[in-house]
Every structure is written in C-alpha cells, then in structure tokens.
Amino acid sequence: MCGRFRDTRPWAELHAALREFVGPLNQAALNLESREQVRPTDAATIARISENVPSVSRARWGLVPWFHRGTLKDWKFNTINAKAETVKTSRTYRDSFARRRCLVAADGWYEWKGERDDDPKKKQPWLFEPSDGEPIMLAGIWDRCETPDQGPVESFTVVTQPAGAPLNGYHDRAPVVLFEQDWSRWLDLSADVGDLLGPESVDRFAVTQCRIR
C-alpha cells in the first residue's frame, strides 16, 4: 500500500520535468512546500490535463467520489489507495479511471516494518525511492464532489499494485510508480495503460532505513 509519501521537489524542478515529458504548463508558479511526509487527507500536489494542457493543483488525498452527497466527514471509507486490479471496475473509481487520471507529485514513499533500534515498541520506517535518482510520479486518479459543509471538494487516490522483489519484503503492495517516459501516456485517456498497472512492481528502487515519526 501507500500510506505516506514524500514530496520535496520545488516548483521549478517539477515544472521543468512536466514541460519536458508532458507539455508546457500555462499557469503561474505555485508555492510548493517541501514535505518529508504527506499524510492521508492532506492537500497534495497533482498534475493533470485541463482544457487540453497540463496543469498543477492541490487536491485532498483520499478520493471522495462524485456521487457522494453528504458532508466530507460523512465519507468514512478508506480511499487513499485504489487497487490496480479493480480500479477499472470499482463503482468508486471506475469513472475517475476512465475520465480523470492524474500524476501525484512524489519522490519517494514509506512503509513500516520491524522494530526500531532506539525504541523496540515502535515500528521501523523505510523510505523507497528510485535507485538511480530518476524523477517519478505516482499513478493517481481524481474526482470532484459537492458537499454541504465544504462546497466542492477535489480529491485523489494513489493506484497500487502487487509488490515485487525487493518491495514485497516490506509490504505486499506498492504504489504504481510512473517514470518520465510514461507520464504523458497515463494522462492520455485514449491510451492503453494496462501494462503500467502490473502484474507487479519493478525492481528499480533503493530502500533506506529512516527516522521519521
């Protein structure tokens, strides 16, 4: 799964990468805060196609589908991750997969496994990031709903797939990580992206013990 991720790239770096591999952005620079941890329900940075051009915006992590009509707090389901195996058919996700794919800005993610050396009562966090330092995005889908308390809410989920070695030593699932050559294809709603969704994660990541809380 993906329960927390890291997003530390500044706007200039993110903008340059998207411009090269997706297309020019027609918008002013955003003040993107460097965050070692992005948590569920946080507002996070996503890139998508808007009016036929790439755009970058913020959205809530934890998808609330268009058909939800209650308050934001009324949505009780855990929708921070969507399984690649069912994202095309699930009632919650299928419309977003077909119409609203996005790139989730990230440069790594975390899993917790084993005991910490300094505190055996706590689990040890591990950071996963590309072993060669290549820029990545996480595969996401987004949606928008109208709520009586918050008004319009834009939100997203991270698509996950079965974890291959060595990631399966830490968790049985991993986010679908998109490398630069696949960014534009993921955003192209007419493109076949089935091969990006599995059957399992590729072996292109470094695993590092870390000390985040």
mmCIF file of C-alpha atoms in Angstrom:
data_model
loop_
_atom_site.group_PDB
_atom_site.id
_atom_site.type_symbol
_atom_site.label_atom_id
_atom_site.label_comp_id
_atom_site.label_asym_id
_atom_site.label_seq_id
_atom_site.Cartn_x
_atom_site.Cartn_y
_atom_site.Cartn_z
ATOM 1 C CA MET A 1 0.000 0.000 0.000
ATOM 2 C CA CYS A 2 0.999 3.643 0.106
ATOM 3 C CA GLY A 3 0.072 5.306 3.400
ATOM 4 C CA ARG A 4 2.578 8.157 3.339
ATOM 5 C CA PHE A 5 4.825 9.591 0.675
ATOM 6 C CA ARG A 6 7.475 12.272 0.281
ATOM 7 C CA ASP A 7 7.231 15.336 -1.965
ATOM 8 C CA THR A 8 10.276 17.602 -1.806
ATOM 9 C CA ARG A 9 10.688 18.844 -5.383
ATOM 10 C CA PRO A 10 10.466 22.642 -5.786
ATOM 11 C CA TRP A 11 8.177 24.200 -8.384
ATOM 12 C CA ALA A 12 10.979 24.926 -10.855
ATOM 13 C CA GLU A 13 12.097 21.292 -10.887
ATOM 14 C CA LEU A 14 8.575 19.910 -11.141
ATOM 15 C CA HIS A 15 7.645 22.420 -13.833
ATOM 16 C CA ALA A 16 10.751 21.602 -15.894
ATOM 17 C CA ALA A 17 10.122 17.859 -15.712
ATOM 18 C CA LEU A 18 6.468 18.181 -16.702
ATOM 19 C CA ARG A 19 7.283 20.609 -19.515
ATOM 20 C CA GLU A 20 9.769 18.138 -20.999
ATOM 21 C CA PHE A 21 7.744 14.949 -20.673
ATOM 22 C CA VAL A 22 4.099 16.103 -20.675
ATOM 23 C CA GLY A 23 3.948 19.591 -22.188
ATOM 24 C CA PRO A 24 4.195 23.292 -21.265
ATOM 25 C CA LEU A 25 2.138 24.486 -18.302
ATOM 26 C CA ASN A 26 0.068 27.602 -18.858
ATOM 27 C CA GLN A 27 -0.027 28.840 -15.258
ATOM 28 C CA ALA A 28 1.865 30.909 -12.731
ATOM 29 C CA ALA A 29 4.323 29.271 -10.348
ATOM 30 C CA LEU A 30 2.884 27.652 -7.247
ATOM 31 C CA ASN A 31 4.464 27.888 -3.812
ATOM 32 C CA LEU A 32 5.127 24.184 -3.262
ATOM 33 C CA GLU A 33 6.161 23.370 0.285
ATOM 34 C CA SER A 34 8.844 20.699 0.638
ATOM 35 C CA ARG A 35 7.299 17.899 2.675
ATOM 36 C CA GLU A 36 9.064 14.876 4.069
ATOM 37 C CA GLN A 37 5.674 13.311 4.776
ATOM 38 C CA VAL A 38 2.350 13.664 3.025
ATOM 39 C CA ARG A 39 -0.398 12.000 5.052
ATOM 40 C CA PRO A 40 -3.949 10.874 4.202
ATOM 41 C CA THR A 41 -6.435 13.793 3.976
ATOM 42 C CA ASP A 42 -3.544 16.253 3.387
ATOM 43 C CA ALA A 43 -3.738 18.529 0.367
ATOM 44 C CA ALA A 44 -1.122 17.251 -2.072
ATOM 45 C CA THR A 45 0.180 18.275 -5.482
ATOM 46 C CA ILE A 46 -1.237 16.604 -8.581
ATOM 47 C CA ALA A 47 -0.711 17.185 -12.305
ATOM 48 C CA ARG A 48 -3.499 16.600 -14.822
ATOM 49 C CA ILE A 49 -4.770 17.714 -18.193
ATOM 50 C CA SER A 50 -7.122 20.689 -18.031
ATOM 51 C CA GLU A 51 -8.593 22.119 -21.213
ATOM 52 C CA ASN A 52 -6.055 20.121 -23.237
ATOM 53 C CA VAL A 53 -2.974 21.485 -21.420
ATOM 54 C CA PRO A 54 -1.133 20.197 -18.334
ATOM 55 C CA SER A 55 -1.900 21.901 -15.055
ATOM 56 C CA VAL A 56 -0.715 21.533 -11.465
ATOM 57 C CA SER A 57 -3.038 21.941 -8.487
ATOM 58 C CA ARG A 58 -3.700 20.721 -4.961
ATOM 59 C CA ALA A 59 -6.223 18.056 -4.008
ATOM 60 C CA ARG A 60 -7.170 16.091 -0.904
ATOM 61 C CA TRP A 61 -5.540 12.677 -0.517
ATOM 62 C CA GLY A 62 -8.377 10.200 -0.096
ATOM 63 C CA LEU A 63 -10.795 10.143 -3.011
ATOM 64 C CA VAL A 64 -14.387 11.186 -2.374
ATOM 65 C CA PRO A 65 -16.382 10.211 -5.485
ATOM 66 C CA TRP A 66 -18.700 12.468 -7.429
ATOM 67 C CA PHE A 67 -21.811 10.634 -6.250
ATOM 68 C CA HIS A 68 -21.210 11.397 -2.543
ATOM 69 C CA ARG A 69 -23.846 13.877 -1.370
ATOM 70 C CA GLY A 70 -23.153 14.116 2.381
ATOM 71 C CA THR A 71 -20.635 16.184 4.303
ATOM 72 C CA LEU A 72 -16.944 15.499 3.878
ATOM 73 C CA LYS A 73 -16.855 13.901 7.341
ATOM 74 C CA ASP A 74 -19.684 11.594 6.305
ATOM 75 C CA TRP A 75 -17.348 9.828 3.854
ATOM 76 C CA LYS A 76 -15.979 7.032 6.056
ATOM 77 C CA PHE A 77 -14.327 4.774 3.502
ATOM 78 C CA ASN A 78 -10.567 4.338 3.188
ATOM 79 C CA THR A 79 -9.897 5.526 -0.351
ATOM 80 C CA ILE A 80 -6.275 6.658 -0.189
ATOM 81 C CA ASN A 81 -5.335 3.696 -2.414
ATOM 82 C CA ALA A 82 -7.114 2.015 -5.333
ATOM 83 C CA LYS A 83 -6.128 -1.488 -6.408
ATOM 84 C CA ALA A 84 -4.883 -1.716 -9.991
ATOM 85 C CA GLU A 85 -6.734 -4.998 -10.360
ATOM 86 C CA THR A 86 -10.163 -3.396 -9.764
ATOM 87 C CA VAL A 87 -9.707 0.319 -10.464
ATOM 88 C CA LYS A 88 -11.388 -0.052 -13.860
ATOM 89 C CA THR A 89 -14.497 -1.727 -12.453
ATOM 90 C CA SER A 90 -14.993 -0.443 -8.897
ATOM 91 C CA ARG A 91 -18.027 1.830 -8.527
ATOM 92 C CA THR A 92 -15.945 4.301 -6.519
ATOM 93 C CA TYR A 93 -13.090 4.526 -9.006
ATOM 94 C CA ARG A 94 -14.152 3.419 -12.489
ATOM 95 C CA ASP A 95 -15.447 6.787 -13.680
ATOM 96 C CA SER A 96 -12.324 8.582 -12.474
ATOM 97 C CA PHE A 97 -10.065 5.996 -14.099
ATOM 98 C CA ALA A 98 -11.834 6.482 -17.421
ATOM 99 C CA ARG A 99 -12.064 10.291 -17.262
ATOM 100 C CA ARG A 100 -9.782 11.780 -14.611
ATOM 101 C CA ARG A 101 -6.301 10.323 -14.351
ATOM 102 C CA CYS A 102 -3.551 12.361 -12.693
ATOM 103 C CA LEU A 103 0.091 12.280 -11.668
ATOM 104 C CA VAL A 104 0.761 12.551 -7.946
ATOM 105 C CA ALA A 105 3.932 14.543 -7.259
ATOM 106 C CA ALA A 106 6.251 12.421 -5.121
ATOM 107 C CA ASP A 107 9.900 11.451 -4.917
ATOM 108 C CA GLY A 108 9.534 8.511 -2.535
ATOM 109 C CA TRP A 109 7.171 6.695 -0.195
ATOM 110 C CA TYR A 110 7.296 4.934 3.163
ATOM 111 C CA GLU A 111 6.436 1.601 4.731
ATOM 112 C CA TRP A 112 6.779 0.460 8.355
ATOM 113 C CA LYS A 113 8.237 -2.952 9.209
ATOM 114 C CA GLY A 114 10.226 -4.394 12.091
ATOM 115 C CA GLU A 115 11.294 -2.774 15.367
ATOM 116 C CA ARG A 116 13.201 0.473 15.689
ATOM 117 C CA ASP A 117 16.685 0.092 17.171
ATOM 118 C CA ASP A 118 16.152 3.004 19.566
ATOM 119 C CA ASP A 119 12.589 2.067 20.562
ATOM 120 C CA PRO A 120 11.507 -1.575 20.099
ATOM 121 C CA LYS A 121 7.894 -0.610 20.864
ATOM 122 C CA LYS A 122 7.698 1.320 17.592
ATOM 123 C CA LYS A 123 7.860 0.043 14.023
ATOM 124 C CA GLN A 124 10.797 0.937 11.805
ATOM 125 C CA PRO A 125 10.031 3.257 8.858
ATOM 126 C CA TRP A 126 11.669 2.608 5.478
ATOM 127 C CA LEU A 127 11.970 5.020 2.573
ATOM 128 C CA PHE A 128 11.589 3.789 -1.002
ATOM 129 C CA GLU A 129 12.946 5.931 -3.832
ATOM 130 C CA PRO A 130 14.323 5.370 -7.357
ATOM 131 C CA SER A 131 17.757 3.798 -7.132
ATOM 132 C CA ASP A 132 19.144 5.989 -9.934
ATOM 133 C CA GLY A 133 17.531 9.238 -8.762
ATOM 134 C CA GLU A 134 15.252 9.424 -11.811
ATOM 135 C CA PRO A 135 12.196 11.676 -11.369
ATOM 136 C CA ILE A 136 8.984 9.793 -10.684
ATOM 137 C CA MET A 137 5.277 10.389 -10.207
ATOM 138 C CA LEU A 138 2.704 8.124 -8.593
ATOM 139 C CA ALA A 139 -0.229 6.972 -10.713
ATOM 140 C CA GLY A 140 -3.386 8.617 -9.455
ATOM 141 C CA ILE A 141 -6.997 9.294 -10.306
ATOM 142 C CA TRP A 142 -9.010 12.266 -9.068
ATOM 143 C CA ASP A 143 -12.611 13.269 -8.589
ATOM 144 C CA ARG A 144 -14.779 16.215 -7.544
ATOM 145 C CA CYS A 145 -17.875 16.154 -5.355
ATOM 146 C CA GLU A 146 -20.195 18.764 -3.886
ATOM 147 C CA THR A 147 -20.532 18.769 -0.104
ATOM 148 C CA PRO A 148 -22.923 20.842 2.049
ATOM 149 C CA ASP A 149 -20.168 21.764 4.532
ATOM 150 C CA GLN A 150 -17.056 22.246 2.368
ATOM 151 C CA GLY A 151 -18.553 23.030 -1.017
ATOM 152 C CA PRO A 152 -16.721 21.493 -3.986
ATOM 153 C CA VAL A 153 -14.010 19.046 -2.910
ATOM 154 C CA GLU A 154 -11.340 17.755 -5.285
ATOM 155 C CA SER A 155 -9.614 14.609 -4.117
ATOM 156 C CA PHE A 156 -7.435 11.786 -5.423
ATOM 157 C CA THR A 157 -6.249 8.266 -4.719
ATOM 158 C CA VAL A 158 -2.935 6.525 -5.434
ATOM 159 C CA VAL A 159 -3.191 3.377 -7.551
ATOM 160 C CA THR A 160 -1.374 0.371 -6.086
ATOM 161 C CA GLN A 161 -0.277 -2.992 -7.476
ATOM 162 C CA PRO A 162 1.205 -6.217 -6.065
ATOM 163 C CA ALA A 163 4.728 -5.603 -4.794
ATOM 164 C CA GLY A 164 7.571 -7.443 -6.488
ATOM 165 C CA ALA A 165 11.019 -8.069 -5.002
ATOM 166 C CA PRO A 166 12.536 -6.392 -3.066
ATOM 167 C CA LEU A 167 9.489 -4.304 -2.103
ATOM 168 C CA ASN A 168 7.463 -7.379 -1.142
ATOM 169 C CA GLY A 169 9.834 -7.876 1.781
ATOM 170 C CA TYR A 170 8.234 -4.809 3.386
ATOM 171 C CA HIS A 171 4.628 -4.897 2.169
ATOM 172 C CA ASP A 172 2.582 -6.997 -0.236
ATOM 173 C CA ARG A 173 1.518 -3.930 -2.243
ATOM 174 C CA ALA A 174 3.311 -0.922 -3.707
ATOM 175 C CA PRO A 175 2.222 2.255 -5.479
ATOM 176 C CA VAL A 176 2.209 2.254 -9.269
ATOM 177 C CA VAL A 177 5.291 4.377 -9.900
ATOM 178 C CA LEU A 178 5.472 6.150 -13.243
ATOM 179 C CA PHE A 179 8.826 7.091 -14.723
ATOM 180 C CA GLU A 180 9.136 10.074 -17.049
ATOM 181 C CA GLN A 181 8.533 8.239 -20.318
ATOM 182 C CA ASP A 182 5.102 7.086 -19.074
ATOM 183 C CA TRP A 183 3.732 10.357 -17.647
ATOM 184 C CA SER A 184 2.045 11.604 -20.807
ATOM 185 C CA ARG A 185 0.592 8.174 -21.578
ATOM 186 C CA TRP A 186 -1.008 7.921 -18.145
ATOM 187 C CA LEU A 187 -2.673 11.298 -18.685
ATOM 188 C CA ASP A 188 -3.840 10.382 -22.202
ATOM 189 C CA LEU A 189 -7.327 8.990 -21.631
ATOM 190 C CA SER A 190 -7.336 7.353 -25.053
ATOM 191 C CA ALA A 191 -4.127 5.419 -24.352
ATOM 192 C CA ASP A 192 -3.913 1.804 -23.212
ATOM 193 C CA VAL A 193 -2.220 1.885 -19.792
ATOM 194 C CA GLY A 194 -2.865 -1.706 -18.784
ATOM 195 C CA ASP A 195 0.818 -2.633 -18.841
ATOM 196 C CA LEU A 196 1.599 0.142 -16.343
ATOM 197 C CA LEU A 197 -0.652 -1.488 -13.747
ATOM 198 C CA GLY A 198 1.187 -4.727 -13.212
ATOM 199 C CA PRO A 199 1.455 -7.566 -12.773
ATOM 200 C CA GLU A 200 3.805 -6.282 -10.041
ATOM 201 C CA SER A 201 6.253 -3.505 -9.210
ATOM 202 C CA VAL A 202 9.617 -3.460 -10.957
ATOM 203 C CA ASP A 203 12.990 -3.691 -9.216
ATOM 204 C CA ARG A 204 14.152 -0.066 -9.612
ATOM 205 C CA PHE A 205 14.105 1.207 -6.041
ATOM 206 C CA ALA A 206 16.514 1.787 -3.182
ATOM 207 C CA VAL A 207 15.320 1.042 0.349
ATOM 208 C CA THR A 208 16.677 3.151 3.206
ATOM 209 C CA GLN A 209 16.116 2.976 6.945
ATOM 210 C CA CYS A 210 14.910 6.349 8.218
ATOM 211 C CA ARG A 211 13.823 8.118 11.381
ATOM 212 C CA ILE A 212 10.551 9.836 10.568
ATOM 213 C CA ARG A 213 7.672 9.625 13.028
#
